[in-house]
Coordinates of C-alpha atoms and ligand atoms in Angstrom, one line a residue:
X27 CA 13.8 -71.4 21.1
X28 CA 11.6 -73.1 23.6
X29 CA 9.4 -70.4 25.8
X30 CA 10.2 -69.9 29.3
X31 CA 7.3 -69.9 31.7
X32 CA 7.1 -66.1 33.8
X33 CA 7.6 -67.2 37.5
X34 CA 5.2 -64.4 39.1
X35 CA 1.7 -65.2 40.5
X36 CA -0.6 -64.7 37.5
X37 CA -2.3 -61.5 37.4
X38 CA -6.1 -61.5 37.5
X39 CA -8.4 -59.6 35.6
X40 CA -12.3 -59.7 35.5
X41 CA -12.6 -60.0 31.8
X42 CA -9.5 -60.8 29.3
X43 CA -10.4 -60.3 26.1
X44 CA -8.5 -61.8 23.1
X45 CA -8.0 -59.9 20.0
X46 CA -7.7 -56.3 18.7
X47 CA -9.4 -56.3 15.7
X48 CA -12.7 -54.6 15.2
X49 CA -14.4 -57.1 17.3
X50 CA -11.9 -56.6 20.6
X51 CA -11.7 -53.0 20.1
X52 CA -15.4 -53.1 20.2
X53 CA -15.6 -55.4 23.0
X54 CA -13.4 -52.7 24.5
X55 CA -15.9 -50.0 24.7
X56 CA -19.1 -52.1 25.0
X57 CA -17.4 -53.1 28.3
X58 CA -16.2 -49.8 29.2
X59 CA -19.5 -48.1 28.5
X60 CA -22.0 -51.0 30.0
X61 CA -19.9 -52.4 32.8
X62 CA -17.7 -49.8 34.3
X63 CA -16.1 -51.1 37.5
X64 CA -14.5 -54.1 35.5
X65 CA -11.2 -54.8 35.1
X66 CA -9.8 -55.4 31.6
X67 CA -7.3 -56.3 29.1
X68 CA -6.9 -57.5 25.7
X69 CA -4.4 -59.6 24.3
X70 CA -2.9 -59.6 21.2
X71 CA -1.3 -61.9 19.3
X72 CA 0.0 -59.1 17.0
X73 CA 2.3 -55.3 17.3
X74 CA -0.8 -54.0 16.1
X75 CA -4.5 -53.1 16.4
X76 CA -6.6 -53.8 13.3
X77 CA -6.5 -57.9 12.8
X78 CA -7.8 -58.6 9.6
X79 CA -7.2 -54.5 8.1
X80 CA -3.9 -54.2 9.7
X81 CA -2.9 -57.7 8.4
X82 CA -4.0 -57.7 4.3
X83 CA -2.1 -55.6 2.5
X84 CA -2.4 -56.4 -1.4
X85 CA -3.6 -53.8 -4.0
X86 CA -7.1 -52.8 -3.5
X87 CA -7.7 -54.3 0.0
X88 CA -11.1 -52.8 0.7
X89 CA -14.7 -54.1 2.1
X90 CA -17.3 -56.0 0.3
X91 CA -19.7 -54.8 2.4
X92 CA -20.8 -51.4 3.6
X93 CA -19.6 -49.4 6.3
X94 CA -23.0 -48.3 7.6
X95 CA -23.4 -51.8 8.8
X96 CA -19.1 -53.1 9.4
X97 CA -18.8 -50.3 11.2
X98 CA -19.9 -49.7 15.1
X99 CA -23.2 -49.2 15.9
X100 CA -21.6 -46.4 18.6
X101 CA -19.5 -44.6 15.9
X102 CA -20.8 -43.3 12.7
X103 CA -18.5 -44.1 9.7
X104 CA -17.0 -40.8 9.1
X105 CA -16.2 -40.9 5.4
X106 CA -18.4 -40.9 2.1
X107 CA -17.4 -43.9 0.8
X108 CA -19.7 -46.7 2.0
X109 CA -17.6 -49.6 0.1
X110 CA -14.1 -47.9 2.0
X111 CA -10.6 -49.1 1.3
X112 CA -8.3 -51.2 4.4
X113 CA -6.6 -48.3 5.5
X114 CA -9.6 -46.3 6.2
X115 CA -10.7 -48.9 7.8
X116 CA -7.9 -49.7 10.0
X117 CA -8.0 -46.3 10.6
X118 CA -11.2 -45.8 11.9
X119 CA -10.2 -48.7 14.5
X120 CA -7.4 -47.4 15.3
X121 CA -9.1 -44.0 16.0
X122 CA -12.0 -45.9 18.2
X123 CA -9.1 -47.4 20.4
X124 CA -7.8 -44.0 20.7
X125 CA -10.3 -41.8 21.4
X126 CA -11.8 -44.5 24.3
X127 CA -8.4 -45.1 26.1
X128 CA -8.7 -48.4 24.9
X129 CA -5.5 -48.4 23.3
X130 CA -3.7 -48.5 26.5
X131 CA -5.4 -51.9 27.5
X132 CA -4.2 -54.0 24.8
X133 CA -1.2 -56.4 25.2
X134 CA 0.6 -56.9 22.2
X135 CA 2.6 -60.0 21.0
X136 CA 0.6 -62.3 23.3
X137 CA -0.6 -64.9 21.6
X138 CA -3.3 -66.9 23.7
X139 CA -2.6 -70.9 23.5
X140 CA -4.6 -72.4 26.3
X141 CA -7.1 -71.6 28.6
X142 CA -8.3 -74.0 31.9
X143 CA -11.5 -73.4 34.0
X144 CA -11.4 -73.8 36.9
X145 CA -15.2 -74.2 38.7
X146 CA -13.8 -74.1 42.2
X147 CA -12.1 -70.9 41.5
X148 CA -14.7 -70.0 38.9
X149 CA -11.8 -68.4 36.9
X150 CA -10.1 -69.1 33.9
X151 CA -6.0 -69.2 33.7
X152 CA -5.1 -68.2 30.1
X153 CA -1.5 -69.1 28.9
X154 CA -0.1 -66.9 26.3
X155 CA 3.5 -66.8 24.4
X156 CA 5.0 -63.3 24.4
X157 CA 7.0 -63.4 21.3
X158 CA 8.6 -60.4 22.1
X159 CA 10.0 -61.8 25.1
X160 CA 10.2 -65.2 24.4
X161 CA 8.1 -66.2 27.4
X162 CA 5.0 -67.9 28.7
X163 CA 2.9 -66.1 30.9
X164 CA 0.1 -66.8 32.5
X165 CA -2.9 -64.0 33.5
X166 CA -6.6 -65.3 35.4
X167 CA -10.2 -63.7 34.5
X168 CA -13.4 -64.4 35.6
X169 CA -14.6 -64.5 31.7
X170 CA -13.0 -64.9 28.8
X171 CA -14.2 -63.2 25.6
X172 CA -12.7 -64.5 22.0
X173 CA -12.5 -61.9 19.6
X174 CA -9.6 -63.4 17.8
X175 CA -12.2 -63.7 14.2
X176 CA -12.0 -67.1 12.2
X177 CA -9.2 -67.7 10.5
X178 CA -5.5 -68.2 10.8
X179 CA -3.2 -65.6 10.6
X180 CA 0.1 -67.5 10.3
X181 CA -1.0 -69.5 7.1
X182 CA -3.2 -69.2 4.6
X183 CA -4.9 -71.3 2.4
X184 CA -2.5 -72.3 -0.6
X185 CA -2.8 -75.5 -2.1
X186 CA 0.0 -77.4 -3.7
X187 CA 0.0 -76.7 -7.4
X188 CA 1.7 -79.1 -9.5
X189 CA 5.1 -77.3 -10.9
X190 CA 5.1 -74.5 -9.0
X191 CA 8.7 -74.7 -8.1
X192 CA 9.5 -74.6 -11.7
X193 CA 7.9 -71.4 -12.3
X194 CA 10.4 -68.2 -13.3
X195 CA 8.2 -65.6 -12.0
X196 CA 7.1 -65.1 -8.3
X197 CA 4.2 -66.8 -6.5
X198 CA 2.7 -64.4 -4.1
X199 CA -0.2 -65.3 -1.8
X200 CA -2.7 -62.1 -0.4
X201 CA -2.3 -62.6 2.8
X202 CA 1.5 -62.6 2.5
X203 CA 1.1 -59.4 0.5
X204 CA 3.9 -56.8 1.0
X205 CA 4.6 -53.2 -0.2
X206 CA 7.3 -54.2 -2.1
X207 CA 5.9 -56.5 -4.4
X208 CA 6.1 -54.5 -8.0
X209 CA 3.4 -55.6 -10.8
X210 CA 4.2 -52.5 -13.0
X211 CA 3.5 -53.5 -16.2
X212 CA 3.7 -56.9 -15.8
X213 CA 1.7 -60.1 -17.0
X214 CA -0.3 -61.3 -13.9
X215 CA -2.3 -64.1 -13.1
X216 CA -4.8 -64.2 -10.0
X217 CA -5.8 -67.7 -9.3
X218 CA -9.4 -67.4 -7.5
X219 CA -13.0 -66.6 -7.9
X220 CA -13.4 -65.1 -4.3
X221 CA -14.5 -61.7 -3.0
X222 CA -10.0 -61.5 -2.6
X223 CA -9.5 -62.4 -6.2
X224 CA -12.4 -59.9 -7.6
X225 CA -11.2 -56.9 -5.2
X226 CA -7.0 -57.2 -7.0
X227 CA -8.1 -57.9 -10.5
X228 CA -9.4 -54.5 -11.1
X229 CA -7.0 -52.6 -8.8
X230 CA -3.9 -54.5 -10.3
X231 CA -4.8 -54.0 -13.5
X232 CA -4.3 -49.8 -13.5
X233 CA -0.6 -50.6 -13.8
X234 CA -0.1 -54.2 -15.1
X235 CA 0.4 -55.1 -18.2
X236 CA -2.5 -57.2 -18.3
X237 CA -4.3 -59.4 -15.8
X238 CA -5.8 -62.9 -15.9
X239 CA -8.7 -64.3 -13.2
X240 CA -8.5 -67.9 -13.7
X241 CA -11.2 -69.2 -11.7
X242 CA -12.2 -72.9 -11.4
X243 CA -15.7 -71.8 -11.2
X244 CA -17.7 -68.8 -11.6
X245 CA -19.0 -67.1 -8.1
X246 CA -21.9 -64.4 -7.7
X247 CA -20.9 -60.7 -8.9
X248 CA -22.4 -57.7 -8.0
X249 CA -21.8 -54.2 -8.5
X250 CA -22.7 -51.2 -6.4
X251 CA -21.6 -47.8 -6.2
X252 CA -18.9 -47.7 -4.0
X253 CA -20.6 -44.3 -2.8
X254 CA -24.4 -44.9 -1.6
X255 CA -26.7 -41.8 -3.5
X256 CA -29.0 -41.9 -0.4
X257 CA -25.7 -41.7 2.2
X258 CA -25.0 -38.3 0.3
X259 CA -28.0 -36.6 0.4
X260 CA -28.8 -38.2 4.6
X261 CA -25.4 -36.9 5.6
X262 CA -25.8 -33.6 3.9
X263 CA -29.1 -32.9 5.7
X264 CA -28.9 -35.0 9.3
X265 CA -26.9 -34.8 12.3
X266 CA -24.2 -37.5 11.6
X267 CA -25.6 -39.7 14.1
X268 CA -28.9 -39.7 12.9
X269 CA -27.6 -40.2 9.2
X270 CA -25.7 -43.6 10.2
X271 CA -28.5 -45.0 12.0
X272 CA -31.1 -44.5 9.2
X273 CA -28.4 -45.9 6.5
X274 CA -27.6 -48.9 9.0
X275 CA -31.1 -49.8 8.5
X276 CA -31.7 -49.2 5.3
X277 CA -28.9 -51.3 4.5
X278 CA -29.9 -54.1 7.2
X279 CA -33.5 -54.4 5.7
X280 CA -31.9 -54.4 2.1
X281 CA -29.3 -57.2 2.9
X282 CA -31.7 -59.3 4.6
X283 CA -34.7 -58.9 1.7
X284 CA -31.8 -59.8 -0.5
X285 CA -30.9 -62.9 1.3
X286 CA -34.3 -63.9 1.8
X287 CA -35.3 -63.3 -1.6
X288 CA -32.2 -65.6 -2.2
X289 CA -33.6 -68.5 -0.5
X290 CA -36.9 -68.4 -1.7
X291 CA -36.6 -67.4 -5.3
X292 CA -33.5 -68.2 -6.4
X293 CA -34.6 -68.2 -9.9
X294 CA -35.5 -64.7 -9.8
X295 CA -32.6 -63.4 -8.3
X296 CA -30.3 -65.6 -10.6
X297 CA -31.8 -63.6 -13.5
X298 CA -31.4 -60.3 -11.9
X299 CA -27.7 -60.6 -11.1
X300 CA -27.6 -62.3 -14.7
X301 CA -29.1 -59.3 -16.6
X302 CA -27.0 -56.5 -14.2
X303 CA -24.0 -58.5 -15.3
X304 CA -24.6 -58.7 -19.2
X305 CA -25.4 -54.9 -18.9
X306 CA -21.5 -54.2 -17.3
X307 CA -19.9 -56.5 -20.3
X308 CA -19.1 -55.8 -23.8
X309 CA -21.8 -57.3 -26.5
X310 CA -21.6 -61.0 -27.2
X311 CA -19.2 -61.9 -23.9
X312 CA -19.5 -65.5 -23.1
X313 CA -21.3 -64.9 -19.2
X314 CA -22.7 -68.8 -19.4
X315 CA -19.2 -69.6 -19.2
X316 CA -17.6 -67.1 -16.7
X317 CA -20.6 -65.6 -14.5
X318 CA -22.8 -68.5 -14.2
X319 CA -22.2 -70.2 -10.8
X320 CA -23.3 -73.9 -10.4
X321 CA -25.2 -73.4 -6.7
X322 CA -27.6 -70.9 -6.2
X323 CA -27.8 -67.0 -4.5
X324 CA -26.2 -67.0 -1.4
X325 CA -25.3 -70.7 -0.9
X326 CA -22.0 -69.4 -0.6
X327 CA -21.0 -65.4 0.0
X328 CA -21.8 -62.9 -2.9
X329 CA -18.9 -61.1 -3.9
X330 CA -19.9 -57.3 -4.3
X331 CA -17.8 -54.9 -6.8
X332 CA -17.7 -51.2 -6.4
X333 CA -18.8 -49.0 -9.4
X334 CA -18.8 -52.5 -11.6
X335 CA -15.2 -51.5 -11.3
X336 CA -13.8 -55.7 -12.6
X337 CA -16.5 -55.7 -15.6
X338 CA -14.9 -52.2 -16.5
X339 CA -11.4 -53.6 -16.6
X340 CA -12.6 -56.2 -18.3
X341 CA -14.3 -54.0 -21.2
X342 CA -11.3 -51.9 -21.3
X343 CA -9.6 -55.4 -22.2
X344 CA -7.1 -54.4 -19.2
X345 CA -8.8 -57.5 -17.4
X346 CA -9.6 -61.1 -18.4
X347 CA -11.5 -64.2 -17.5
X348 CA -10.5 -67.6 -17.7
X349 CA -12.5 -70.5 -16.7
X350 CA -10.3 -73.5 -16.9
X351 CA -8.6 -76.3 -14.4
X352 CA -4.8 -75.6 -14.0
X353 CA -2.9 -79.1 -15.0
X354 CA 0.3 -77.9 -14.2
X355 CA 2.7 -74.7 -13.5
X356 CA 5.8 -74.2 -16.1
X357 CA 8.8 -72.4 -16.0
X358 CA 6.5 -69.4 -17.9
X359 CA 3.2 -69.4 -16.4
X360 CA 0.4 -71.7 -16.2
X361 CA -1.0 -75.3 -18.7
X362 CA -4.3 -75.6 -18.6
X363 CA -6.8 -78.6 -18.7
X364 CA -8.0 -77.4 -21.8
X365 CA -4.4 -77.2 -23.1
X366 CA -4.5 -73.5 -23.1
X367 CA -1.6 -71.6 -21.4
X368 CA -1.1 -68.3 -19.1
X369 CA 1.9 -67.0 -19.8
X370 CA 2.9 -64.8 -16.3
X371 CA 5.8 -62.6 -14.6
X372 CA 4.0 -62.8 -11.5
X373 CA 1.0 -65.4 -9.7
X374 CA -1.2 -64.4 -7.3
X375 CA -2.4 -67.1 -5.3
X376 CA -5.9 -65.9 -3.9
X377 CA -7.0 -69.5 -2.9
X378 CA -8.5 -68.2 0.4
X379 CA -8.2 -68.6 4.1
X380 CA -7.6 -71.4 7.1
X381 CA -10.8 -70.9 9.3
X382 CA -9.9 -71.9 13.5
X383 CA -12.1 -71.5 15.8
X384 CA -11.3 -69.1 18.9
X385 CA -8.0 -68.6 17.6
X386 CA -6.2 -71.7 18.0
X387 CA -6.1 -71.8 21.5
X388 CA -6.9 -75.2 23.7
X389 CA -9.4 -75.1 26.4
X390 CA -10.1 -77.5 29.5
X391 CA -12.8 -77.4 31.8
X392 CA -12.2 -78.8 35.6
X393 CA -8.9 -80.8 34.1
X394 CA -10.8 -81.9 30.8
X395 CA -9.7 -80.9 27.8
X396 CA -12.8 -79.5 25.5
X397 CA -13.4 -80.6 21.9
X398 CA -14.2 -77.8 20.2
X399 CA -16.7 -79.6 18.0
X400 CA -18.4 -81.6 20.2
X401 CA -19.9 -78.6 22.1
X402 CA -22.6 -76.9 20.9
X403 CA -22.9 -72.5 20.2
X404 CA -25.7 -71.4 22.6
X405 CA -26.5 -68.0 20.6
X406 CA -24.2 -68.5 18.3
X407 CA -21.7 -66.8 20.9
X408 CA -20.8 -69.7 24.0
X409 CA -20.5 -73.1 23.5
X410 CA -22.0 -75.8 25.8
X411 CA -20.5 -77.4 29.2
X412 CA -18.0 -74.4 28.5
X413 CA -18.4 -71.5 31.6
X414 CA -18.0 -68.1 31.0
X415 CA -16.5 -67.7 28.0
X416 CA -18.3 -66.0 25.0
X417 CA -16.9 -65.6 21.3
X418 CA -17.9 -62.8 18.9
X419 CA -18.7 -64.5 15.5
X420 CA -20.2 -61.8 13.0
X421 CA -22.6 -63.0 10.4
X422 CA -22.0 -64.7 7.0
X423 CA -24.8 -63.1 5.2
X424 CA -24.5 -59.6 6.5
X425 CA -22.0 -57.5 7.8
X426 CA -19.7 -58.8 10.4
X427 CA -20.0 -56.0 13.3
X428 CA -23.6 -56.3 13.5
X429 CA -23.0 -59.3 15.4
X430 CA -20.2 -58.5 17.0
X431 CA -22.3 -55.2 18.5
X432 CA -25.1 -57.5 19.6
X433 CA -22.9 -60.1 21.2
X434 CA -20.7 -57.2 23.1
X435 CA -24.2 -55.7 24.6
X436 CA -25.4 -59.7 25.6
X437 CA -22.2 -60.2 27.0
X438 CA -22.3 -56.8 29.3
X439 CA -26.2 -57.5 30.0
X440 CA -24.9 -61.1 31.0
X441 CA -22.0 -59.9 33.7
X442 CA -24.3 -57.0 35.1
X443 CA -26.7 -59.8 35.8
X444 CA -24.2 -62.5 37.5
X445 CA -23.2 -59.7 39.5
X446 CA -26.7 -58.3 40.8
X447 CA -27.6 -62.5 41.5
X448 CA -24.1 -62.9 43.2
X449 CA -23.9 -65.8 40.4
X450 CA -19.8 -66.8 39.7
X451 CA -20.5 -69.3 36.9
X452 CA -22.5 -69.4 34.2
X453 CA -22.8 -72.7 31.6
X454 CA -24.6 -73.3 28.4
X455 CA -26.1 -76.6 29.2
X456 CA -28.0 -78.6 26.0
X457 CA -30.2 -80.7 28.1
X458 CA -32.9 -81.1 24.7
X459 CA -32.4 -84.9 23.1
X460 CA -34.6 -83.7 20.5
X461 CA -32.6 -80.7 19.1
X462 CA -30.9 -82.0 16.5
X463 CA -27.1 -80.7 15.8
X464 CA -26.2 -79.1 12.6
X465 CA -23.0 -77.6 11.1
X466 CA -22.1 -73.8 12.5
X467 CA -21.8 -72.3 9.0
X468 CA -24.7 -72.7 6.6
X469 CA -22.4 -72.0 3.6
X470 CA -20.7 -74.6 0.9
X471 CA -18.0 -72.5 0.3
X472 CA -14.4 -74.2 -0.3
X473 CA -13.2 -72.7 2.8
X474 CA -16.2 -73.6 5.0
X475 CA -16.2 -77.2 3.8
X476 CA -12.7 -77.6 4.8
X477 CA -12.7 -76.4 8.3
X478 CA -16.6 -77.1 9.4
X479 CA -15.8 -80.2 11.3
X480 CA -13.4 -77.9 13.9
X481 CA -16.1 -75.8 14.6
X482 CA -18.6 -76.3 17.2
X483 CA -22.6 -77.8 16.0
X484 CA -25.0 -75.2 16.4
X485 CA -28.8 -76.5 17.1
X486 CA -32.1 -77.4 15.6
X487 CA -33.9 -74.5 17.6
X488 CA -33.5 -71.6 19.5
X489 CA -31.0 -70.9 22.2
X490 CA -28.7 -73.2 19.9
X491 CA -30.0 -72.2 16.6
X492 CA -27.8 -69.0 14.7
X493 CA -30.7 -67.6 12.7
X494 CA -27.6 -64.9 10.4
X495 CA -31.1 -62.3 11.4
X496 CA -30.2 -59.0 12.9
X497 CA -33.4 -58.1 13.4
X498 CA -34.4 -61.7 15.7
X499 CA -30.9 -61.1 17.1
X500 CA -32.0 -57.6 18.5
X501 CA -34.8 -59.4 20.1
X502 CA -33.4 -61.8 21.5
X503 CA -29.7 -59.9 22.6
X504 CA -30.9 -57.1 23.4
X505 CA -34.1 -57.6 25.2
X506 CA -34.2 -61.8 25.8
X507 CA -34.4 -63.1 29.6
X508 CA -31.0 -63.6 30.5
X509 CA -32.0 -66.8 32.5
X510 CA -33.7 -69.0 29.8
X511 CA -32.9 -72.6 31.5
X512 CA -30.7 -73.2 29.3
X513 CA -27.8 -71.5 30.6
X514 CA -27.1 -72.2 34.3
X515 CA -26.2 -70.5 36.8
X516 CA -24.2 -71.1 40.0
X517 CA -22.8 -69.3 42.7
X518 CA -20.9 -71.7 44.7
X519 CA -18.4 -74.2 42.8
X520 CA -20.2 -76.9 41.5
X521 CA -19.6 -80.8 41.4
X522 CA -16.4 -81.4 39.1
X523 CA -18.6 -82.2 35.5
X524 CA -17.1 -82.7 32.3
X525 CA -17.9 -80.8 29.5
X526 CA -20.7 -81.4 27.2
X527 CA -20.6 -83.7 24.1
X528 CA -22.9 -83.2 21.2
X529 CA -23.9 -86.0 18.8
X530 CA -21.6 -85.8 15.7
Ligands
FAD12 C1 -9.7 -59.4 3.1 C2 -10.9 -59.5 4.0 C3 -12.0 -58.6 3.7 C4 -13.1 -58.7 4.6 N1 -14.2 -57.8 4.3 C5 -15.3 -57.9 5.1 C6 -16.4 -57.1 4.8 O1 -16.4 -56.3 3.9 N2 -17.5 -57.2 5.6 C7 -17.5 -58.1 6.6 O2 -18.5 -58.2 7.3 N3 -16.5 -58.9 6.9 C8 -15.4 -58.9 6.1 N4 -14.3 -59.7 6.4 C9 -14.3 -60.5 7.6 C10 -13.5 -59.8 8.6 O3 -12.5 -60.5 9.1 C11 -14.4 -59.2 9.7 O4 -15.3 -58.2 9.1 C12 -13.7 -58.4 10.8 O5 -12.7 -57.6 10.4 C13 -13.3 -59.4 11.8 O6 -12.9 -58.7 12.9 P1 -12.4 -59.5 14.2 O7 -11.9 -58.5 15.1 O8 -13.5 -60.3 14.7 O9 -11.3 -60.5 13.6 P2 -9.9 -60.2 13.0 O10 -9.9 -59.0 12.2 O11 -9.5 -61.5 12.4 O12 -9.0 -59.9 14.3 C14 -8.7 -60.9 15.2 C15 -7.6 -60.4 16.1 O13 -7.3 -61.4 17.0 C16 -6.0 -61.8 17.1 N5 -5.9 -63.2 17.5 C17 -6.3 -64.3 16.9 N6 -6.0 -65.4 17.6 C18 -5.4 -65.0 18.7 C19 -4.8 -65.6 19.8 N7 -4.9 -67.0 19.9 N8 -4.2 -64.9 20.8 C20 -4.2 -63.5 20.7 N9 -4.7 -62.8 19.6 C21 -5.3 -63.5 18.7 C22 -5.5 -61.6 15.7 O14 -4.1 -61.4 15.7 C23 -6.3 -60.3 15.2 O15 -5.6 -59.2 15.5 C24 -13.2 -59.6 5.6 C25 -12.1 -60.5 5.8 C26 -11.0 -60.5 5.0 C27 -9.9 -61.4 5.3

């Protein structure tokens, strides 16, 4: 059914934010907290709060990184666990949304599809389809804030594999996971070396009959105890609040000397993961063939495993590898390049995610329509010739909020500013010929390499430059001149321009 378009005068807000995952919900009470007489709303594409831990439901669904740093910098993670499970964690932002009133902001089944600038109204009108009500309907804001995360919720990643359709058993992908799905001692196959794949191996294999990983390629794996020694003995003695902050820094200055470490001496830190993972394995297993990526330490993400919980399954022969190309499904499971074959009741299909940028929606700019990736990210967050509109993009190397938490505060110390200058407009302009543009994501992971060229360039150098460095971010997010000549300001409505291009 075609969408019919709400007659009513649009409604205006001063900010609309899109998405209520943990990035919108924290957007929510950054807002709330730093600019208090604005008017808000958040739409949602979605019935319910949570994005990405509302929406994954297979086995095991948990974090792969800690929640002294995924979780908000205003909210201590309440639980012991510091690698926690989906439901916790949907929980605990379901209980921020809550406890702040911000609940009652949020807009469900409104899925954002365009939004036009206007600079001589210096607002945006945002188009959204109600699929509750089959309807279009249109809302204005002064500033629009994406926190609709970076990949596509209506279809994932799942390549054609020859003979699938002959296959007995059922082909399931992760992100089309439902309760209903029984595994109960049956044969499974999980196609996928990812942190998706490495998460249901372990957790499927307590009630399968046996589970395969057949991976193309082996990735990074590293084990960590799911509960942090130094959380337990912090939270026994601290104040909660106190605790969190101390263990968000520890972990920050871990992550990042691991990273770094990872750049620099990459032959070191191959060895180390090499030696943690011969240690986890029984005597004698092959770990040239299955742990032995081809790229180095954190060229692409590192998966982490709780309590070496996948190298236990495998020991306990519950759990195997296989490092093979698949030629072809059959009706009873999977040929092999090598000729081998997987025989299978059930496949799971955890060949990753469709990245978008700002959640599929289209944007023009005084009647132009923007190309995503010919702008530019100014702070990894707005994107050049593009006014008032900010998007919160966690890091790749660390954990996702502490971005996010950054960005929320810029974004709140950027409207408290326009409104004490009387400013309506502000645009990232990228007026530098020498600064050169490179691809957003620094990562040559499969599902970076297919979506990089939708994204927008980020720069050579600093405002354009995302340096994945919480600690540089602080500096220059929290306490950074607001008015850096790179991002302009007006206050009247400017001469009709069209948006920014950026050298390929
Ligand atoms: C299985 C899995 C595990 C992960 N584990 C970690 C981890 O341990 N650590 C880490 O740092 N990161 C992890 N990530 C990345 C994770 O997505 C982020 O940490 C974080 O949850 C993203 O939050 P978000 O609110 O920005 O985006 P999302 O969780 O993706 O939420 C975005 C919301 O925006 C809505 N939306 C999108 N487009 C539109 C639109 N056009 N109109 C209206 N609404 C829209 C969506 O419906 C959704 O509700 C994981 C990702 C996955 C898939």
């Amino acid at each position: 059914m075609t969408p019919r378009m709400a007659s009513d005068s649009p409604e205006h807000l001063d900010i609309l934010i899109v998405g209520a995952g943990l990035s919108g919900i924290g957007a929510g009470y950054h807002l709330q907290e730093n600019c208090p007489g604005k008017s808000y709303a958040i739409l949602e594409a979605r019935e319910a709060i949570g994005g990405t831990w509302d929406a994954f439901r297979y086995p095991g669904i948990r974090s792969d990184s800690d929640m002294y740093t995924l979780g908000y910098s205003f909210r201590p993670w309440p639980e012991a666990k510091a690698i926690a499970d989906g439901p916790s964690i949907l929980k605990y932002v379901r209980d921020t949304a809550s406890d702040h009133g911000i609940e009652d902001r949020i807009r469900f089944n409104h899925r954002v599809v365009r939004a036009d600038w206007s600079s001589a109204d210096a607002r945006w009108t945002v188009e959204a389809i109600r699929a509750d009500a089959q309807e279009t309907v249109q809302l204005t804001c002064g500033f629009l804030f994406m926190c609709s995360g970076y990949y596509r919720y209506d279809e994932p990643y799942a390549p054609d594999f020859e003979g699938s359709e002959r296959f007995r058993g059922d082909i399931v992908h992760p992100q089309r996971w439902t309760d209903d799905i029984d595994y109960a001692g049956k044969r499974v196959v999980v196609i996928g070396s990812g942190a998706t794949a490495v998460t249901l191996v372990p957790a499927m294999a307590r009630e399968a009959a046996h589970v395969t990983m057949l991976q193309r390629s082996p990735s990074y794996i590293v084990s960590l105890p799911a509960e942090d020694p130094v959380a337990t003995v912090l939270r026994r003695v601290l104040p909660a609040k106190l605790a969190y902050s101390l263990l968000r820094w520890k972990n920050v200055l871990v992550t990042m000397l691991v990273f770094k470490l990872s750049r620099s001496r990459p032959r070191l830190v191959k060895r180390l993961i090499r030696a943690a993972v011969e240690r986890q394995l029984p005597p004698g297993y092959d770990v040239d063939t299955h742990f032995k990526p081809n790229y180095n330490p954190w060229d692409q993400r590192m998966c982490l495993v709780p309590d070496g919980d996948l190298f236990e399954a495998i020991g306990a022969g519950r759990a195997s590898l296989v490092t093979d190309q698949i030629e072809t499904f059959t009706e009873t499971g999977i040929k092999l390049a090598s000729g081998d074959e997987l025989d299978a009741d059930l496949i799971v299909t955890a060949t990753g995610l469709n990245l978008v940028p700002l959640g599929g929606m289209e944007v023009g700019v005084d009647g132009s329509d923007v190309v995503i990736s010919e702008t530019m990210g100014y702070k990894g967050m707005m994107l050049s010739g593009v006014p008032n509109l900010a998007a919160s993009f966690g890091y790749t190397n660390a954990s996702w909020t502490l971005k996010c938490d950054l960005t929320c505060e810029y974004v709140c110390r950027l409207l408290n500013h326009m409104d004490e200058h009387g400013y309506r407009q502000c645009t990232p302009r990228n007026r530098d010929s020498s600064i050169v543009a490179e691809p957003f994501i620094d990562f040559n992971s499969g599902y970076v390499v297919r979506a990089i060229d939708k994204f927008p360039k980020q720069g050579s150098r600093t405002p354009w430059r995302l340096h994945q460095n919480y600690a540089r971010d602080i500096l220059a997010l929290r306490f950074g001149a607001i008015e850096d000549g790179a991002l302009e300001f007006s206050s009247s409505a400017p001469p009709v321009d069209a948006p920014e291009r950026v050298a390929a």
